[in-house]
Amino acid sequence: MKKIAMALLLGVAVYSTGVFAADVDQQQVVKQYSVLVSASYQDSLSSARDMQGKINAFLAAPTPETLKAAQAAWLEAREWYGQTEAFRFYGGPIDSETGPEGFINAWPLDEAYIDGVKGKPKAGIINGKSAITEAKLRSLNERGGEENIATGWHAIEFLLWGQDLSRDSAGQRPFTDYTTAPNAKRRGEYLKLVTQMLVDDLASVEKEWQPNQQNFRAQFEQGGNDSIKKIFTSLGTLSRGELAGERIEVALDTQNQEDEHSCFSDNTHRDIVSNAKGIQNVWEGRFVRRSGEVVAGASLKQLVAQKNAAVADAVSSDMATSVKNAEAIVAPFDREIIGKKDAPGRKRVQAVVDALKNQTKNLVEAAKALGIKRLNTSV
Amino acid sequence: MNKTFGLITCLLAGSVLAFEGAALLALYDPAEEAPGGEVGTIDDHGKNAFSLPYPGLSDRQKTDFVVGNSFFKKAWVEAPSSTTARDGLGPHFVAQSCGACHALDGRGAPPDFSRGLQTDLRNPAEQPMSLLIRLSIPGQPNPQPDPVYGGQLNNRAIPGVKPEGKVHIRYEPVRGQFADGTPYELLKPTYSITQLAYGPLHKDIMLSPRIAPQMIGLGLLEAIPEADILANATRQRAEGKGIAGQPNYVFDDFAKQEMLGRFGWKANVASIAHQTAGAFHGDIGITSRINPREDCMPAQKDCRRAPSGGTVRQPEIDDKTLNQVILYSQTLAVPSRRAPDSAAVLRGKQIFSDANCVSCHTPSYQTGEFKAIPQLAGQTIFPYTDLLLHDMGEGLADGRPDGRANGRQWKTPPLWGLGLIKTVNGHTRLLHDGRARNMLEAVLWHDGEAKASKDYVLKLNAADRENLLTFLNSL
C-alpha cells in the first residue's frame, strides 16, 4: 500500500516538472559542470597569456602606451579568472593541499613587501639584494603572515598600477619605474617572472580539468553525490563567506581602501560582477565563452527543480538580483563604501551583500532538497 | 607471534566484530561524528578545516565573524601609516598578525632544524614565529616579569627600536624502546636567549616556551559548565589511579574577577576575550581598552619613545573590532570525525580507554548556558580534555609556576582536530613547545601522573600502536 502511494507521489513529481524541462540526472549535471569548468579555465588561461604578451611588449619597450595596453589586458583577463572562482573551496586542483590558489590570487597584499611605497621608497624584495627567482618568490609568498604576498594577480596589479593614492583614479605608476627609476631592471625582472608564474599556475589547473585524461576531472566525474556536494559548497562559500563576507562586508565595515579586492587598479566592482556571474554560470550550467560560443547543458538548477521547484526558482531569482546589483555598483569601489549607512554608494554595495546572503540561504535549502545536510558556506 | 598479529589486523580491517578477547573494539557512538555538536561541526577536512565558522551562527554573527577574521589574519603595520585601520604594530612584537602564528587558524611549530639551522649560538638563523617565550623571575604570590624585559620575549621590533633578543633552541636526543624492542628517539630542547638588547636577563630568570595551538571550538570549551570541569577532579581522585587534576584560577580582565582557567598551556586564561586582548598586546603590540599602554619596560627607552598608533582614550584597536576578533576566535568550527566507525579506529578507541587516557582526555560534555553566543548551549561535544592541570613529570617541566599551576603542571589540551593538523599546517609537531615530532612521541613524553598510561602504550604491539594512532588521527 505504502509502496503504491510512494510511486504515485514520485510519478506526480516527475510529471509536474517534466512539463517544463527534460529530466536530468546527477551524472549529467556533474559532467556538464566539468565541461563548463574546463572551458572557463581555458578562457582564463588564454586571456592570461594575452596579458603576458602585452606585459612582455611593455617590458621590451616601456612607454605610457605599452603600459596602458598591459593594464587593459590585465583587466580583460580578470573578467575570465573572476568567473572561475566559483570552482574553489572544495579542495579541487585550484585549492587542494598542493593547489596554486595562494600563488594565484592571494590578497590583501602588503605593497611594501614587494616594492617601495610612499614614505618607504627602498622597501621590498625589488629593492633588496637577493636574486629574483621563482623558487625565491614561492618561498617568500605568505611567509610570516598571510599578507606577505609576493605573487599572483595582485602582485602584477601593483606592479602595473602602483599604490592608489588618489580619490578619483586608480594607481598612477609611471612607466619610468621600468626605465630610469632605481632598480628598474629588477622591477622588470620581477614583473616578467610573476606573470610567467601566474600563467604556469593557471595552466596546471586547466590541465586537471581537460577531458579524457587521468586527472582530477576523471575522478570528479565518478564522484556522484559527493561531487554535487562539492559544487554546492563552492557556490555557497563564494557567495557568503568569500564574496559577501571577506570581499565586501569587511570593506563596508572598515570603510578602508586596504580592504578592497583590486585596490591598485580600482577594478573591485568588476571582480564582484565576475564572481557573481561565475556562481550563476554553475547554477545554470551555462557559460558564454570569450569566443562568444555558449556552453550549455544539464544544470544544478534543473536537478534541484525536480525535487523542489520553488526553491530552485528562488535561487535563480536571487542570483539574477546579485548580478544586477553588482553591475549597479559605481566605480571606484573605495569611494562607494565611504559614508553613513544611507549613503547611496553604501546602499548599492549593501544591496549586493543582501542578495548574496539570500542566495546562500536558498542554496542551503536547495542542497537539502538533494539530501545534503550540513553545507559549508563560509571560509 | 607475527602470524597472530597479522590475523588480528586482517579481522580488524574487515569487520567490526570483536575478536575473541584479543582485540576488543570500543562501541561506536554516532554522536561522536559531530564533535562540535550540531551547532559547531563542519565537514571540511582540507586545508580550511580549522577556518570555518560554526554553521549555527546567525547572519549578524557571520558578518562579525568575517570582519573578525580579517583583523585576525591581516598584518598590522607600524604607526603612523596610511592604512589607519591596522596601524599600531609594536614597538616590540613577536608577530604582525594573529594568523602569522595560528596559520590558517591552526597550530604553530618550532623552526625546522632538519636543514641545520640554529647551530651558531651567536647568530641563530631562523627565529621561531609561532613559539613564544614567557619570561619571569620568582615572586609571591605569582612569578614576576623580568625587571628589564617584561613578561615575554619580543624577538622583533619596528625600525628604530631594538628587538629584545633572539631565541636559541638546542635539541638533544633521548632514546628508549618499546617492550617489543622497537627503538624510539625523542628530542629534548634547551632554550636560551642570545643577542640581548638591553643588558642581561635577571639572574633567576625562568623561561617558559609556548606554541600557538589550533583555534577550533574555543567558544564551546567556554560553554562547558564549571561544575563539570571540577567534577573531573573529584572523579579522578575517586578512581584512585594516581591522577589528580587541579583547576587553575586566574584573574579575568573582562569579568574583573578571579575565574576558572580554561585556556593556555597552563590554564592561565579564563576567557577567550581576555586571551584575545592579551595576545594583541603581548604578541603584536596592539593596545586596547583592556591594555591601553604600550608594553615597553622602563629601561627600554627606544621602545618608550616610538610613535604609538593610539592613545589611552583611543587605543590602537577599538572595542567594536576587538569584539569581532573575540567572536571570531570563539566560533571556529570543529571538523567532523573521519571514519569513526572503522574497526581500526574503534580498536584504537578501546586502547585509549584501556590505557586510561580518557581520565584526563575526558571525551564528552554537555554545554551549558553561554551568554555571548546563546546557541552554543545544550550541545553534546567531544573535546577530549578535562581542562585541568596535571603533573606531567620532570621531562616536560618548565619549572615556571603560573597562577596556581606549578612548574611541573600542564593543562590537558583538547584533542579534537588533532588528525588534521598535518593537512592544515603541514606538520605534526605537538606538546607545549612542539618538541614532539608526531603523536607517538607526544604520548611517550607523558610522565608524572600520566606514567601508567605511557607504560601501557610502551607494552602495546606494533599493530595496536598503529590502531591507537589511527584513532587519534580520526579525531
mmCIF file of C-alpha atoms in Angstrom, chain A residues 89-90 95-98 107-108 110-111 120 143-148 163 165 229 233 237 240-241 244-246 249-250 253-254 256 258-259 357 361 374-379, chain B residues 34 38 41-44 47-48 51-53 55 59 62-63 65-67 69-71 73-75 78 83-86 96-97 99-100 103-104 126 129 320 324 336 422-423:
data_model
loop_
_atom_site.group_PDB
_atom_site.id
_atom_site.type_symbol
_atom_site.label_atom_id
_atom_site.label_comp_id
_atom_site.label_asym_id
_atom_site.label_seq_id
_atom_site.Cartn_x
_atom_site.Cartn_y
_atom_site.Cartn_z
ATOM 1 C CA PHE A 89 36.618 25.803 -1.769
ATOM 2 C CA TYR A 90 36.360 22.044 -2.066
ATOM 3 C CA ASP A 95 42.959 24.821 -3.831
ATOM 4 C CA SER A 96 43.884 21.320 -2.808
ATOM 5 C CA GLU A 97 46.719 20.938 -0.317
ATOM 6 C CA THR A 98 49.197 21.446 -3.131
ATOM 7 C CA TRP A 107 45.250 39.276 -1.155
ATOM 8 C CA PRO A 108 45.317 41.746 0.506
ATOM 9 C CA ASP A 110 51.367 44.404 1.685
ATOM 10 C CA GLU A 111 52.826 46.537 -1.115
ATOM 11 C CA LYS A 120 59.428 53.848 2.248
ATOM 12 C CA ARG A 143 55.886 33.875 4.793
ATOM 13 C CA GLY A 144 55.425 35.255 8.276
ATOM 14 C CA GLY A 145 51.829 36.258 7.648
ATOM 15 C CA GLU A 146 49.075 35.831 5.123
ATOM 16 C CA GLU A 147 49.520 39.399 3.912
ATOM 17 C CA ASN A 148 53.078 38.909 2.735
ATOM 18 C CA GLN A 163 49.685 52.421 -4.989
ATOM 19 C CA LEU A 165 46.892 57.338 -3.621
ATOM 20 C CA LYS A 229 28.051 18.452 -2.628
ATOM 21 C CA THR A 233 29.993 24.009 -1.188
ATOM 22 C CA THR A 237 31.237 29.578 0.195
ATOM 23 C CA ARG A 240 28.559 34.078 1.563
ATOM 24 C CA GLY A 241 31.961 33.703 3.187
ATOM 25 C CA ALA A 244 29.643 38.846 0.618
ATOM 26 C CA GLY A 245 31.889 38.435 3.662
ATOM 27 C CA GLU A 246 35.604 38.862 3.150
ATOM 28 C CA GLU A 249 31.307 43.266 4.268
ATOM 29 C CA VAL A 250 34.796 43.765 5.680
ATOM 30 C CA ASP A 253 32.653 47.731 7.966
ATOM 31 C CA THR A 254 36.113 49.333 7.960
ATOM 32 C CA ASN A 256 39.077 51.274 4.320
ATOM 33 C CA GLU A 258 43.067 48.380 2.045
ATOM 34 C CA ASP A 259 40.077 46.065 2.351
ATOM 35 C CA LYS A 357 23.045 36.293 1.551
ATOM 36 C CA LYS A 361 20.205 30.764 2.353
ATOM 37 C CA ARG A 374 25.432 20.399 6.555
ATOM 38 C CA LEU A 375 26.560 22.736 3.809
ATOM 39 C CA ASN A 376 29.632 24.887 4.388
ATOM 40 C CA THR A 377 29.036 28.395 3.181
ATOM 41 C CA SER A 378 31.952 30.229 4.688
ATOM 42 C CA VAL A 379 35.680 30.383 4.844
ATOM 43 C CA ALA B 34 29.919 15.727 15.136
ATOM 44 C CA GLU B 38 25.112 20.301 15.606
ATOM 45 C CA THR B 41 30.683 20.966 13.434
ATOM 46 C CA ILE B 42 31.691 21.269 9.783
ATOM 47 C CA ASP B 43 32.557 18.587 7.241
ATOM 48 C CA ASP B 44 35.617 20.198 5.652
ATOM 49 C CA LYS B 47 43.313 22.987 4.338
ATOM 50 C CA ASN B 48 40.388 25.104 5.581
ATOM 51 C CA SER B 51 38.982 28.105 9.341
ATOM 52 C CA LEU B 52 35.226 27.729 9.013
ATOM 53 C CA PRO B 53 32.586 29.264 11.280
ATOM 54 C CA PRO B 55 27.238 26.557 10.888
ATOM 55 C CA ASP B 59 23.668 36.135 9.965
ATOM 56 C CA LYS B 62 28.579 35.627 10.457
ATOM 57 C CA THR B 63 29.232 39.225 9.488
ATOM 58 C CA PHE B 65 32.985 36.559 12.005
ATOM 59 C CA VAL B 66 34.252 37.670 8.584
ATOM 60 C CA VAL B 67 35.294 41.093 9.842
ATOM 61 C CA ASN B 69 38.706 37.063 10.518
ATOM 62 C CA SER B 70 40.089 39.958 8.523
ATOM 63 C CA PHE B 71 41.594 41.556 11.633
ATOM 64 C CA LYS B 73 44.815 37.370 9.667
ATOM 65 C CA LYS B 74 45.884 40.654 8.115
ATOM 66 C CA ALA B 75 49.173 42.174 9.173
ATOM 67 C CA GLU B 78 53.805 50.414 12.279
ATOM 68 C CA THR B 83 46.429 52.134 6.466
ATOM 69 C CA THR B 84 44.741 53.590 9.505
ATOM 70 C CA ALA B 85 42.539 50.603 10.320
ATOM 71 C CA ARG B 86 45.540 48.469 11.156
ATOM 72 C CA GLN B 96 52.483 41.036 12.785
ATOM 73 C CA SER B 97 49.153 39.236 12.889
ATOM 74 C CA GLY B 99 47.337 34.443 11.674
ATOM 75 C CA ALA B 100 51.121 34.540 11.450
ATOM 76 C CA ALA B 103 48.425 29.900 10.352
ATOM 77 C CA LEU B 104 45.056 29.000 8.786
ATOM 78 C CA GLU B 126 65.697 31.319 11.854
ATOM 79 C CA MET B 129 57.457 32.613 14.778
ATOM 80 C CA LYS B 320 33.955 47.046 18.229
ATOM 81 C CA GLN B 324 34.642 40.992 16.397
ATOM 82 C CA SER B 336 33.642 16.164 11.812
ATOM 83 C CA LYS B 422 49.131 17.920 9.168
ATOM 84 C CA THR B 423 46.616 18.726 6.433
#
